[in-house]
Amino acid sequence: MDSRPTHSRPAWLDTAVFYEIYPQSFADANGDGIGDIAGITACLDYIQDLGCNAIWLNPCFDSPFKDAGYDVRDYRLVAPRYGTNADLIALFHEVHERGMHILLDLVPGHTSEEHAWFRRSAEAAHNEYSDRYIWTDSWIAGGDGLPFIGGESPRNGTYILNFFKCQPALNYGFAHPKHAWQQPALGPDALATADAMVDIMRFWLSRGADGFRVDMADSLVKHDDDGKPYTIRTWQYMFSKIRPEFPEVAFVSEWGRPCESLEAGFDMDFYLDWRWDGIPNGYNMLLRNVDDPLSRDGDLSYFNADSETPIASFLEQYEPQLRDAERLGGTFNFITCNHDTARIAPRLSEREIALAYCTLFAMPGTPFLYYGDEI
């Protein structure tokens, strides 16, 4: 069976150079001490002068900001601290006037506990949102190995978390249900959640967004097997709905395994193999290989000239994944830094950073520059 994607990769990606913007600290247009969308719009000429012709905008939707906007309270509303929906649509217009493109940040796996969907799902009486999230069938039940919260709602059940306590997991089902409360992946309730997420995409794409970077894209279906077959099929379902309507939009995944993400239908994947467990791997063989991300002492990353770390171990991991991306018609992308990691400037010298960034921007794939790294 041929697993190549059935859509054509948007042609504009062939020359795209992305600039990642963390909105709350990028540019403040109204003087309230918080960055905003109007501030981004005012800096578009600066971004373009850097050589960047595309933007990845970190979460800008309404949120209690317990996790920097990755806890969405309303997917269809711009966070008031950043402006209004009209401000975001105006940003789309100004971006396109310059021949540029912009991706929003989509968080499909969970919402804020303050989201209206979750509040309805927590009600004791069954309603249309009861199965939008993953709930057990008893308030004292455990989560079958998944993190959970109980005793906080009228509903007789505990709810599964994706990350922090404030982020209840949306229900895309289980790969292999073994309890009555575990619904099947690609079943009616799981597909209803997928359809709701497609509606969110459609809302912003129809207003001028050029696509999405997708947070934790490989985490949708719970207890999925190695290879994520059910999560892949869930994304294929969603893309089958959205791509015919918007054939020129682009999607980049936070996944890190292009053999899976590009088969799922993404155009791009990030090489983000972070060193959480203290084992040298992936991207951090190049840029960060130290327990203290701000310390040069003991840093074994390749671009630290004192490390004497060879490039071979990185290439052994990277090249097979690059070939997977090429086979599937997508790209496997580097980024200078991002919102989840400490910048390398306190640790590497100016010369080392220049060499590192020159290398990253010359590698195969679509380059991403984290805002401020150009300084």
Coordinates of C-alpha atoms in Angstrom, one line a residue:
M1 CA 0.0 0.0 0.0
D2 CA 1.4 3.4 -1.0
S3 CA 1.4 5.7 2.1
R4 CA 2.3 8.9 0.2
P5 CA 0.0 11.8 1.0
T6 CA -2.8 12.3 -1.5
H7 CA -2.6 16.1 -1.5
S8 CA -0.1 18.4 -3.3
R9 CA 2.2 20.2 -0.9
P10 CA 1.6 24.0 -1.2
A11 CA 4.0 25.5 -3.6
W12 CA 4.7 28.5 -1.4
L13 CA 6.5 26.3 1.1
D14 CA 9.3 25.7 -1.4
T15 CA 10.7 29.2 -0.6
A16 CA 9.2 29.7 2.9
V17 CA 11.4 31.0 5.8
F18 CA 9.4 31.1 9.0
Y19 CA 9.7 33.5 11.9
E20 CA 8.2 32.2 15.2
I21 CA 6.5 34.9 17.3
Y22 CA 5.6 34.5 20.9
P23 CA 2.9 37.2 21.0
Q24 CA 2.9 38.2 24.7
S25 CA 6.6 39.4 24.6
F26 CA 7.2 40.4 21.0
A27 CA 5.8 43.9 20.4
D28 CA 3.5 46.0 22.5
A29 CA 1.5 48.6 20.5
N30 CA -0.7 49.9 23.2
G31 CA 1.8 50.3 26.1
D32 CA 0.1 48.0 28.5
G33 CA 3.3 45.9 29.0
I34 CA 2.0 42.9 27.0
G35 CA 2.7 42.2 23.3
D36 CA -0.2 42.3 21.0
I37 CA -1.4 41.7 17.5
A38 CA -1.2 45.3 16.5
G39 CA 2.5 45.3 17.5
I40 CA 3.1 42.3 15.2
T41 CA 1.4 44.1 12.3
A42 CA 3.7 47.1 12.9
C43 CA 6.8 44.9 12.7
L44 CA 6.0 43.1 9.4
D45 CA 8.4 45.1 7.4
Y46 CA 11.2 44.4 9.9
I47 CA 10.4 40.6 9.7
Q48 CA 10.4 40.7 5.9
D49 CA 13.7 42.6 5.8
L50 CA 15.2 39.8 7.8
G51 CA 14.5 37.5 4.9
C52 CA 11.5 35.8 6.5
N53 CA 8.4 35.5 4.4
A54 CA 6.2 33.4 6.7
I55 CA 5.2 33.6 10.4
W56 CA 4.3 31.0 13.0
L57 CA 2.2 32.7 15.6
N58 CA 2.1 31.0 19.0
P59 CA -1.3 30.7 20.7
C60 CA -3.3 33.9 20.5
F61 CA -6.8 32.6 21.5
D62 CA -8.8 33.4 24.6
S63 CA -7.2 31.6 27.6
P64 CA -6.7 31.9 31.4
F65 CA -3.0 31.7 30.5
K66 CA -2.1 29.1 33.0
D67 CA 0.0 27.5 30.3
A68 CA 0.9 30.5 28.1
G69 CA -2.2 30.1 25.9
Y70 CA -1.8 26.4 25.4
D71 CA -4.9 26.1 27.6
V72 CA -7.6 27.5 25.2
R73 CA -10.8 28.8 26.6
D74 CA -12.3 29.8 23.3
Y75 CA -10.8 28.7 19.9
R76 CA -12.9 31.3 18.0
L77 CA -11.9 34.4 20.1
V78 CA -8.6 36.3 20.1
A79 CA -7.4 36.8 23.7
P80 CA -8.4 40.3 24.8
R81 CA -4.8 41.0 26.0
Y82 CA -3.7 40.6 22.3
G83 CA -6.6 42.5 20.7
T84 CA -9.7 41.4 18.8
N85 CA -10.6 39.0 16.0
A86 CA -10.7 42.1 13.7
D87 CA -7.0 42.8 14.6
L88 CA -6.0 39.2 13.7
I89 CA -7.9 39.4 10.4
A90 CA -6.2 42.7 9.7
L91 CA -2.8 41.0 10.4
F92 CA -3.7 38.3 7.8
H93 CA -4.4 41.0 5.3
E94 CA -1.2 42.9 5.9
V95 CA 0.8 39.7 5.7
H96 CA -0.7 38.8 2.4
E97 CA -0.2 42.3 1.0
R98 CA 3.5 41.7 1.4
G99 CA 3.4 38.3 -0.2
M100 CA 3.9 36.5 3.1
H101 CA 2.0 33.7 4.9
I102 CA 1.0 33.0 8.5
L103 CA 0.3 29.9 10.5
L104 CA -1.6 29.9 13.7
D105 CA -1.0 27.6 16.6
L106 CA -3.6 24.9 17.0
V107 CA -4.0 22.9 20.3
P108 CA -6.2 20.0 19.3
G109 CA -5.6 17.6 22.2
H110 CA -7.0 19.5 25.1
T111 CA -8.6 22.7 26.2
S112 CA -8.7 24.8 29.3
E113 CA -10.9 23.5 32.1
E114 CA -12.7 26.8 31.6
H115 CA -13.8 26.0 28.1
A116 CA -17.5 25.9 27.6
W117 CA -17.3 22.4 26.1
F118 CA -15.7 21.1 29.3
R119 CA -18.1 22.9 31.6
R120 CA -21.0 21.2 29.8
S121 CA -19.2 17.8 29.8
A122 CA -18.8 18.1 33.6
E123 CA -22.6 18.3 34.2
A124 CA -24.3 15.4 35.9
A125 CA -27.0 15.1 33.2
H126 CA -25.9 13.6 29.9
N127 CA -25.7 16.2 27.1
E128 CA -24.1 16.7 23.6
Y129 CA -20.7 17.5 25.2
S130 CA -20.6 14.6 27.7
D131 CA -18.3 12.6 25.4
R132 CA -16.2 15.5 24.1
Y133 CA -13.6 14.7 26.8
I134 CA -12.3 11.5 28.3
W135 CA -14.2 10.7 31.6
T136 CA -14.1 7.5 33.6
D137 CA -17.4 6.0 34.9
S138 CA -16.8 6.7 38.6
W139 CA -15.5 9.6 40.7
I140 CA -13.1 7.3 42.5
A141 CA -11.8 5.5 39.3
G142 CA -8.2 5.8 38.2
G143 CA -7.1 6.8 34.8
D144 CA -5.7 3.4 33.5
G145 CA -2.2 4.8 33.7
L146 CA -3.1 8.3 32.5
P147 CA -3.1 11.4 34.7
F148 CA -6.6 12.3 36.0
I149 CA -8.5 14.6 38.3
G150 CA -11.6 13.5 40.4
G151 CA -14.0 15.0 42.8
E152 CA -14.2 18.5 41.2
S153 CA -17.5 18.2 39.2
P154 CA -21.1 17.2 39.5
R155 CA -20.4 14.4 37.1
N156 CA -19.7 10.9 38.6
G157 CA -16.4 10.4 37.0
T158 CA -12.7 11.5 36.8
Y159 CA -11.4 13.3 33.8
I160 CA -8.1 12.5 32.0
L161 CA -5.4 15.2 31.6
N162 CA -3.0 15.8 28.8
F163 CA -0.5 17.9 30.7
F164 CA -1.3 20.3 33.5
K165 CA -4.3 20.0 35.8
C166 CA -5.9 22.8 33.8
Q167 CA -5.8 20.8 30.5
P168 CA -8.5 18.1 30.3
A169 CA -7.9 15.8 27.3
L170 CA -10.3 15.9 24.4
N171 CA -11.8 12.5 23.4
Y172 CA -10.3 11.0 20.3
G173 CA -10.8 7.5 21.7
F174 CA -8.5 4.7 22.7
A175 CA -6.6 2.5 20.3
H176 CA -7.5 -0.7 22.3
P177 CA -10.4 0.1 24.7
K178 CA -10.4 -2.3 27.7
H179 CA -12.8 -0.4 30.1
A180 CA -16.4 0.6 29.6
W181 CA -15.5 4.3 29.7
Q182 CA -12.8 4.0 27.0
Q183 CA -14.4 4.7 23.7
P184 CA -12.9 3.5 20.4
A185 CA -10.6 5.6 18.2
L186 CA -12.5 6.5 15.0
G187 CA -15.8 5.7 16.7
P188 CA -18.8 8.1 16.6
D189 CA -17.8 10.1 19.7
A190 CA -14.1 10.3 18.7
L191 CA -15.0 11.5 15.2
A192 CA -17.4 14.1 16.6
T193 CA -14.4 15.6 18.4
A194 CA -12.4 15.5 15.2
D195 CA -15.3 17.2 13.4
A196 CA -15.4 19.9 16.0
M197 CA -11.6 20.5 15.5
V198 CA -12.2 20.7 11.7
D199 CA -14.8 23.4 12.3
I200 CA -12.2 25.4 14.3
M201 CA -9.7 25.1 11.5
R202 CA -12.3 26.1 9.0
F203 CA -13.3 29.2 11.1
W204 CA -9.7 30.7 10.9
L205 CA -8.8 29.4 7.4
S206 CA -11.9 31.1 6.0
R207 CA -10.7 34.4 7.6
G208 CA -7.3 34.3 6.1
A209 CA -5.0 32.0 8.1
D210 CA -2.6 30.0 5.9
G211 CA -2.5 27.0 8.0
F212 CA -1.5 25.7 11.5
R213 CA 1.4 24.5 13.5
V214 CA -0.2 21.7 15.6
D215 CA 0.7 21.2 19.2
M216 CA 1.3 17.7 20.5
A217 CA 0.0 16.4 17.2
D218 CA 0.9 12.7 18.0
S219 CA -1.0 12.6 21.3
L220 CA -4.6 12.5 20.2
V221 CA -5.6 8.8 20.5
K222 CA -4.7 7.3 23.9
H223 CA -2.7 4.1 24.3
D224 CA -1.9 4.1 20.6
D225 CA 0.7 1.5 19.5
D226 CA 4.2 2.3 18.3
G227 CA 3.8 4.0 15.0
K228 CA 0.6 5.8 16.1
P229 CA -1.7 4.1 13.6
Y230 CA -4.9 5.3 15.1
T231 CA -3.7 8.9 15.6
I232 CA -2.5 8.8 11.9
R233 CA -5.9 7.7 10.7
T234 CA -7.6 10.4 12.8
W235 CA -5.5 13.1 11.2
Q236 CA -6.1 11.6 7.8
Y237 CA -9.8 11.9 8.5
M238 CA -9.5 15.5 9.5
F239 CA -7.3 16.4 6.5
S240 CA -9.8 14.7 4.2
K241 CA -12.4 17.2 5.4
I242 CA -10.3 20.4 5.4
R243 CA -7.9 20.1 2.5
P244 CA -10.4 20.0 -0.4
E245 CA -11.8 23.3 0.9
F246 CA -8.4 24.9 1.4
P247 CA -5.8 23.3 -0.9
E248 CA -3.1 25.9 -0.4
V249 CA -2.9 25.8 3.4
A250 CA 0.0 24.2 5.2
F251 CA 0.3 22.2 8.4
V252 CA 3.5 21.6 10.5
S253 CA 3.4 19.1 13.3
E254 CA 5.0 18.9 16.7
W255 CA 5.6 15.2 16.2
G256 CA 9.3 14.5 15.5
R257 CA 8.9 11.3 13.5
P258 CA 8.2 12.2 9.8
C259 CA 7.5 8.6 8.9
E260 CA 4.4 9.0 10.9
S261 CA 3.5 12.6 10.8
L262 CA 3.8 13.0 7.0
E263 CA 1.9 9.8 6.4
A264 CA -0.8 11.3 8.6
G265 CA -1.0 14.2 6.1
F266 CA 1.2 16.9 7.5
D267 CA 3.4 18.9 5.1
M268 CA 6.2 19.5 7.6
D269 CA 7.5 18.1 10.9
F270 CA 9.9 19.5 13.4
Y271 CA 13.1 17.9 14.5
L272 CA 12.4 18.5 18.2
D273 CA 14.0 15.6 20.0
W274 CA 14.5 17.4 23.3
R275 CA 16.9 16.1 25.9
W276 CA 14.4 15.7 28.8
D277 CA 15.9 12.4 30.0
G278 CA 19.5 13.4 30.1
I279 CA 20.4 11.2 27.1
P280 CA 22.2 13.0 24.2
N281 CA 19.9 12.8 21.2
G282 CA 18.7 14.5 18.0
Y283 CA 18.6 18.2 17.8
N284 CA 20.4 18.7 21.0
M285 CA 23.5 16.9 19.8
L286 CA 23.8 20.0 17.7
L287 CA 22.7 22.9 20.0
R288 CA 22.1 21.8 23.6
N289 CA 23.5 18.8 25.4
V290 CA 23.8 19.8 29.0
D291 CA 21.6 19.5 32.1
D292 CA 21.6 23.3 32.7
P293 CA 20.5 24.9 29.4
L294 CA 22.3 28.2 30.4
S295 CA 25.6 26.6 31.3
R296 CA 28.5 26.1 29.0
D297 CA 30.2 23.8 31.5
G298 CA 29.7 20.2 30.5
D299 CA 27.8 21.1 27.4
L300 CA 28.6 18.4 24.8
S301 CA 26.6 19.8 21.9
Y302 CA 28.3 19.8 18.5
F303 CA 28.5 23.6 18.0
N304 CA 30.2 24.1 21.4
A305 CA 33.8 24.2 20.1
D306 CA 35.1 22.9 23.4
S307 CA 33.0 19.8 23.3
E308 CA 34.9 17.8 20.6
T309 CA 31.6 16.0 19.9
P310 CA 31.6 14.4 16.5
I311 CA 28.8 14.9 14.0
A312 CA 28.4 11.2 13.3
S313 CA 26.0 10.3 16.1
F314 CA 23.7 13.1 15.0
L315 CA 23.8 12.1 11.3
E316 CA 23.0 8.4 12.3
Q317 CA 19.7 9.6 13.8
Y318 CA 18.9 12.4 11.4
E319 CA 19.6 11.0 7.9
P320 CA 17.1 8.1 8.0
Q321 CA 14.4 10.5 9.1
L322 CA 15.3 12.9 6.4
R323 CA 14.9 10.1 3.9
D324 CA 11.5 9.3 5.3
A325 CA 10.5 13.0 4.8
E326 CA 11.7 13.0 1.3
R327 CA 9.9 9.7 0.5
L328 CA 6.7 11.1 1.8
G329 CA 7.0 14.4 0.0
G330 CA 7.4 16.6 3.1
T331 CA 10.1 18.3 5.1
F332 CA 11.8 17.7 8.4
N333 CA 12.6 21.1 9.8
F334 CA 15.1 22.7 12.2
I335 CA 14.4 25.8 14.3
T336 CA 17.0 28.0 16.0
C337 CA 15.2 27.8 19.3
N338 CA 11.5 27.9 20.4
H339 CA 9.2 28.9 23.2
D340 CA 9.8 25.6 25.1
T341 CA 13.6 25.9 25.4
A342 CA 16.2 28.4 26.8
R343 CA 18.0 30.4 24.2
I344 CA 21.6 29.3 23.3
A345 CA 23.1 32.9 23.4
P346 CA 24.1 32.7 27.1
R347 CA 26.0 29.4 26.5
L348 CA 27.5 29.5 23.0
S349 CA 29.8 32.2 21.7
E350 CA 28.8 34.7 19.0
R351 CA 31.0 32.8 16.5
E352 CA 29.6 29.4 17.4
I353 CA 26.0 30.7 17.1
A354 CA 26.7 32.2 13.7
L355 CA 28.1 28.9 12.5
A356 CA 25.2 27.0 14.0
Y357 CA 22.5 29.2 12.4
C358 CA 24.3 29.2 9.1
T359 CA 24.3 25.4 9.2
L360 CA 20.7 25.1 10.2
F361 CA 19.5 27.4 7.5
A362 CA 21.5 25.5 4.9
M363 CA 20.1 22.1 5.9
P364 CA 17.3 20.5 3.9
G365 CA 13.8 21.5 5.0
T366 CA 11.9 24.7 5.8
P367 CA 13.9 26.9 8.2
F368 CA 12.3 28.5 11.3
L369 CA 13.9 31.4 13.2
Y370 CA 12.7 32.1 16.7
Y371 CA 12.0 35.7 17.3
G372 CA 14.9 37.5 18.8
D373 CA 17.5 35.0 17.8
E374 CA 18.5 37.3 14.9
I375 CA 19.8 39.7 17.6

